[in-house]
Coordinates of C-alpha atoms in Angstrom, one line a residue:
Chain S
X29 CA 18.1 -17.8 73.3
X30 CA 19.3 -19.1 69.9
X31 CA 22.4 -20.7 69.4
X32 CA 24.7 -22.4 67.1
X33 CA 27.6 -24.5 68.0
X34 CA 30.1 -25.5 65.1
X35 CA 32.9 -28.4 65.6
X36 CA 35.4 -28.9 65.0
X37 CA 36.7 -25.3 65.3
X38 CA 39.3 -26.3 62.5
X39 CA 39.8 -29.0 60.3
X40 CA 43.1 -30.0 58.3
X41 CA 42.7 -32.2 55.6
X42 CA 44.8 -33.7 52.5
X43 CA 43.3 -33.3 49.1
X44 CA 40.9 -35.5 48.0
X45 CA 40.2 -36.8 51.9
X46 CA 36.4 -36.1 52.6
X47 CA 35.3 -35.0 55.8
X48 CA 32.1 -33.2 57.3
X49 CA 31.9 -30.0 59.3
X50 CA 29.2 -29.7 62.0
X51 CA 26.6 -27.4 63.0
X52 CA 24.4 -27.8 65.8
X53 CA 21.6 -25.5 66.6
X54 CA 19.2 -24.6 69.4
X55 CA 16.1 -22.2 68.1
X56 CA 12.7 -21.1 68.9
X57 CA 11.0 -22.5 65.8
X58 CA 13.6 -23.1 62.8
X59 CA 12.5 -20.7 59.9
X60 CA 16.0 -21.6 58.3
X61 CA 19.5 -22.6 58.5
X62 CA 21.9 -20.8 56.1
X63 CA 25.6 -22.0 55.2
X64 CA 28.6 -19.3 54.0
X65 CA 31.9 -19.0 52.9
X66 CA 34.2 -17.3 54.3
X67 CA 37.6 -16.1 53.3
X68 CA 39.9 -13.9 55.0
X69 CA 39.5 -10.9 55.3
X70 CA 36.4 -11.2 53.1
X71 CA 32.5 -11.4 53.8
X72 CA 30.7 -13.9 53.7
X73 CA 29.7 -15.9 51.0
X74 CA 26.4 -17.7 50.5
X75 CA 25.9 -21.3 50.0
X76 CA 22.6 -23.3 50.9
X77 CA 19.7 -22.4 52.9
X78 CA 18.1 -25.5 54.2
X79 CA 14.5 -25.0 55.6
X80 CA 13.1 -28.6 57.2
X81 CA 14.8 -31.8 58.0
X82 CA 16.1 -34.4 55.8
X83 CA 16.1 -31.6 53.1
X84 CA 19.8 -31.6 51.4
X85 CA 21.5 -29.3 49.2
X86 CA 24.1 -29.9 46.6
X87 CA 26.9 -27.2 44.9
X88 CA 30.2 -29.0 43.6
X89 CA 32.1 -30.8 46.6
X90 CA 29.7 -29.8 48.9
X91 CA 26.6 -31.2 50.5
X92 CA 24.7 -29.5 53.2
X93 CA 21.8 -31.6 55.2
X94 CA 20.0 -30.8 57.6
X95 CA 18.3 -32.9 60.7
X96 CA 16.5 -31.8 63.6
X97 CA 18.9 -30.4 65.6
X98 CA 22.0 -29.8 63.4
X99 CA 23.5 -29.8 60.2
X100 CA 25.9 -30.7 58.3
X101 CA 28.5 -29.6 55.4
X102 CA 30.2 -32.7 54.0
X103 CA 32.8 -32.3 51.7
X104 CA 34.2 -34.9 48.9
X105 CA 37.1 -35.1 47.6
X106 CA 38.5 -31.7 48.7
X107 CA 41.1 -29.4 46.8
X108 CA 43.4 -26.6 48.1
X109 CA 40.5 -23.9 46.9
X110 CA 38.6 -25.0 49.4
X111 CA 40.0 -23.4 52.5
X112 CA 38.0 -21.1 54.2
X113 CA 36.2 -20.5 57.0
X114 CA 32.4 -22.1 56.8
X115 CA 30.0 -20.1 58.9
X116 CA 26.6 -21.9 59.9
X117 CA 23.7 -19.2 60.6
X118 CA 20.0 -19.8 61.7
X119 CA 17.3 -17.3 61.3
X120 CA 14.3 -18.4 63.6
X121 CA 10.7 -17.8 63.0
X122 CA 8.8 -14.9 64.6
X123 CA 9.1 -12.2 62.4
X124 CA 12.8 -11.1 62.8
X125 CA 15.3 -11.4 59.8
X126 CA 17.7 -11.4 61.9
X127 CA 20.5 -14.9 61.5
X128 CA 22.2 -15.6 64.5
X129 CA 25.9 -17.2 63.3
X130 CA 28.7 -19.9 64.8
X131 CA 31.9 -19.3 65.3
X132 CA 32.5 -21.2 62.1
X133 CA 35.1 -24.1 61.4
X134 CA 38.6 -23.1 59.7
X135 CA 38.9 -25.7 56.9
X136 CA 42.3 -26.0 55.4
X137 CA 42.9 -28.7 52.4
X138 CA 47.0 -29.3 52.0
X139 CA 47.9 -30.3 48.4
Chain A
X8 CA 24.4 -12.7 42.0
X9 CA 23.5 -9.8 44.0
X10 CA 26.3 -7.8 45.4
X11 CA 27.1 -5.9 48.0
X12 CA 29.4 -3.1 48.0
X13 CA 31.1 -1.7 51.0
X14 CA 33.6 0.9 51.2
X15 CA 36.0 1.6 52.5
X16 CA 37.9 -1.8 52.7
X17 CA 40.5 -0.7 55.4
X18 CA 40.7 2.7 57.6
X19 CA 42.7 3.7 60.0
X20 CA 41.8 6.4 62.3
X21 CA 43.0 8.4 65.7
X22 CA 41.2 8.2 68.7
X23 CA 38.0 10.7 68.9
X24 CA 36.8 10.8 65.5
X25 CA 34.4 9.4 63.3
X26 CA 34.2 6.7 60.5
X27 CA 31.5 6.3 58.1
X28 CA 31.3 3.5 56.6
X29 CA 28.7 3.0 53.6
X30 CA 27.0 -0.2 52.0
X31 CA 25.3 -0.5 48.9
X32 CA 23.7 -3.1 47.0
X33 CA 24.5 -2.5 43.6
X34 CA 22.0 -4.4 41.4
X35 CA 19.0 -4.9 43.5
X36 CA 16.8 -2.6 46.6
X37 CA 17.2 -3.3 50.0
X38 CA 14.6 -2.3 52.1
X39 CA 16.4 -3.8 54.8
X40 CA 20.3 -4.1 55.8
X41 CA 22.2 -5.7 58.7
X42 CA 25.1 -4.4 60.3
X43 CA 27.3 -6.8 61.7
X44 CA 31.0 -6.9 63.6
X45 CA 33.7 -9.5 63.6
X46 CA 36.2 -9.7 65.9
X47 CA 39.4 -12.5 65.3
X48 CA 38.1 -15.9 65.6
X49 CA 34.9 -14.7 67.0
X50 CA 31.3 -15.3 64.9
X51 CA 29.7 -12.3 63.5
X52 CA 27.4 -10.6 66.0
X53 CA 24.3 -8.4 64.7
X54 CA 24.8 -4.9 65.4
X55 CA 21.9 -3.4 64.4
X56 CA 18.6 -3.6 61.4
X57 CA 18.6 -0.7 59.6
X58 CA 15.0 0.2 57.4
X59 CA 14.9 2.2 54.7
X60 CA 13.2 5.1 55.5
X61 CA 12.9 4.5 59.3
X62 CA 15.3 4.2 62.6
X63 CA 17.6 1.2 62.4
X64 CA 16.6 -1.5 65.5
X65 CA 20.0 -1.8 67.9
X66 CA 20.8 -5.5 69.4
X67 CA 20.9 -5.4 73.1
X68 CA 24.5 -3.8 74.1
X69 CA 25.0 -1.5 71.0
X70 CA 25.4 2.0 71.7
X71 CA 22.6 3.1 69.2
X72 CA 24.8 7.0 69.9
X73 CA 27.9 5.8 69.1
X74 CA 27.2 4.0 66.0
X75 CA 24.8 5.8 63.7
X76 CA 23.1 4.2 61.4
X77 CA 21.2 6.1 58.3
X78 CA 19.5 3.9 55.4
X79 CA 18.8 6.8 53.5
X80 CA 17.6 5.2 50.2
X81 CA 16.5 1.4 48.8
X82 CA 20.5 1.0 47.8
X83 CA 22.7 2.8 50.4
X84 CA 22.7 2.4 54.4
X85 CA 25.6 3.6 56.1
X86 CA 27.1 3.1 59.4
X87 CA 29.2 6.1 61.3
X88 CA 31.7 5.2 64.0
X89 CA 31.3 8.3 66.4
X90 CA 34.3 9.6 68.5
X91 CA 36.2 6.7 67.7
X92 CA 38.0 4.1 70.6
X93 CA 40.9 1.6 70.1
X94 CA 38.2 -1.0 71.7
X95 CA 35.9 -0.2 68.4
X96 CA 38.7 -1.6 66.2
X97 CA 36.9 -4.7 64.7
X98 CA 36.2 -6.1 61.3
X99 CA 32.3 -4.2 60.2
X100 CA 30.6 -6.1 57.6
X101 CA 26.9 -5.2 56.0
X102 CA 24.8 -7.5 54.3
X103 CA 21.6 -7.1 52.6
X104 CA 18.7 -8.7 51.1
X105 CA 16.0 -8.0 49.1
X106 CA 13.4 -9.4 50.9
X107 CA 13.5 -11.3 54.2
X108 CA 16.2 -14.0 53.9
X109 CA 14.9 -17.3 52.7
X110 CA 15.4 -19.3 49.8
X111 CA 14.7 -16.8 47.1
X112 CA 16.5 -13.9 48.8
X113 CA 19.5 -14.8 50.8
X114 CA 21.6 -12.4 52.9
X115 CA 24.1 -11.0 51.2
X116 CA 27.2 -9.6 52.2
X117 CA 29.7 -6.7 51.7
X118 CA 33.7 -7.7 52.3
X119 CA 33.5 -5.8 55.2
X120 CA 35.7 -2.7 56.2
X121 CA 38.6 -3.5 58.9
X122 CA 38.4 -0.7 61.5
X123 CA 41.4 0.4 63.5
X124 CA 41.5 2.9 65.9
X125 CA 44.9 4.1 67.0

């Protein structure tokens, strides 16, 4: 069965103190690994999609890589707009679309 | 971007009826949606596939009789909550994409519609 494990479950951090959320996956065949954004009360918000290892993706602050068996979302220098939730999802390959998500990682960035 | 409209936002219903909640994508076609459900702190868990033009595919544990699901055209799938139960209040987000999702067509969602039953 697919799975995906994020860590921490929530992160607190000061502004401008990088960190790196954590995604760890177990698939049948990785087709690929997807990152959101979420706010509350919100859906979803798309990110990267990274498809094979050592493949990275780049959008402002944040930098999503991608290994083997997990990924990661760094973030530098964080500001107060970043809080939200960041979900991990991987879609495996086989034919279904389906993406099969973590419980994602609460980030909150304190002025 | 694409987008992904979903209405209504918030509903609040008794205890035996229905909800209908619909999803559109407003500048693209969808041939196929994805229902998913939300519960606090929980990660979204895939309710059902819904094909235009053909029954939606159910997960394993989803009452396919209870929630209805009808994607009646390229831009519109909607998702009934029949003879509703305070145990089906939840957070029900749809998300779309225009192809399969992969790098040239991710999985877009709706902001969801937060279901309570009282």
């Amino acid at each position: 069965e697919d799975q995906v494990t994020q860590s921490p479950e929530a992160l607190r951090l000061q502004e401008g103190e990088s960190s790196s959320l954590n995604c760890s996956y177990t698939v049948s065949g990785l087709r690929g690994l997807f990152w959101y954004r979420q706010d509350p009360g919100k859906g979803p918000e798309f990110l990267f999609t990274l498809y094979s290892a050592g493949e990275e993706k780049e959008k402002e602050r944040l930098k999503a890589t991608l290994t083997k068996k997990e990924s990661f979302l760094h973030i530098t220098a964080p500001k107060p707009e970043d809080s939200a939730t960041y979900l991990c999802a991987v879609q495996a390959q086989g034919g279904s679309e389906k993406l099969v998500f973590g419980k994602g990682t609460k980030l909150t960035v304190n002025p | 971007g694409a987008v992904v409209s979903q209405h209504p936002s918030r509903v609040i219903c008794k205890s035996g009826t229905s909800v209908k909640i619909e999803c559109r994508s407003l500048d693209f076609q969808a041939t196929t949606m994805f229902w998913y459900r939300q519960f606090p702190k929980q990660s979204l868990m895939l309710m059902a596939t819904s094909n235009e033009g053909s029954k939606a595919t159910y997960e394993q544990g989803v009452e396919k009789d209870k929630f209805l699901i009808n994607h009646a055209s390229l831009t519109l799938s909607t998702l009934t909550v029949t003879s509703a139960h305070p145990e089906d209040s939840s957070f029900y987000i749809c998300s779309a994409s225009e192809g399969p999702p992969s790098y040239n067509s991710p999985l877009h969602f709706g902001n969801g519609t937060r279901l309570t039953v009282t």
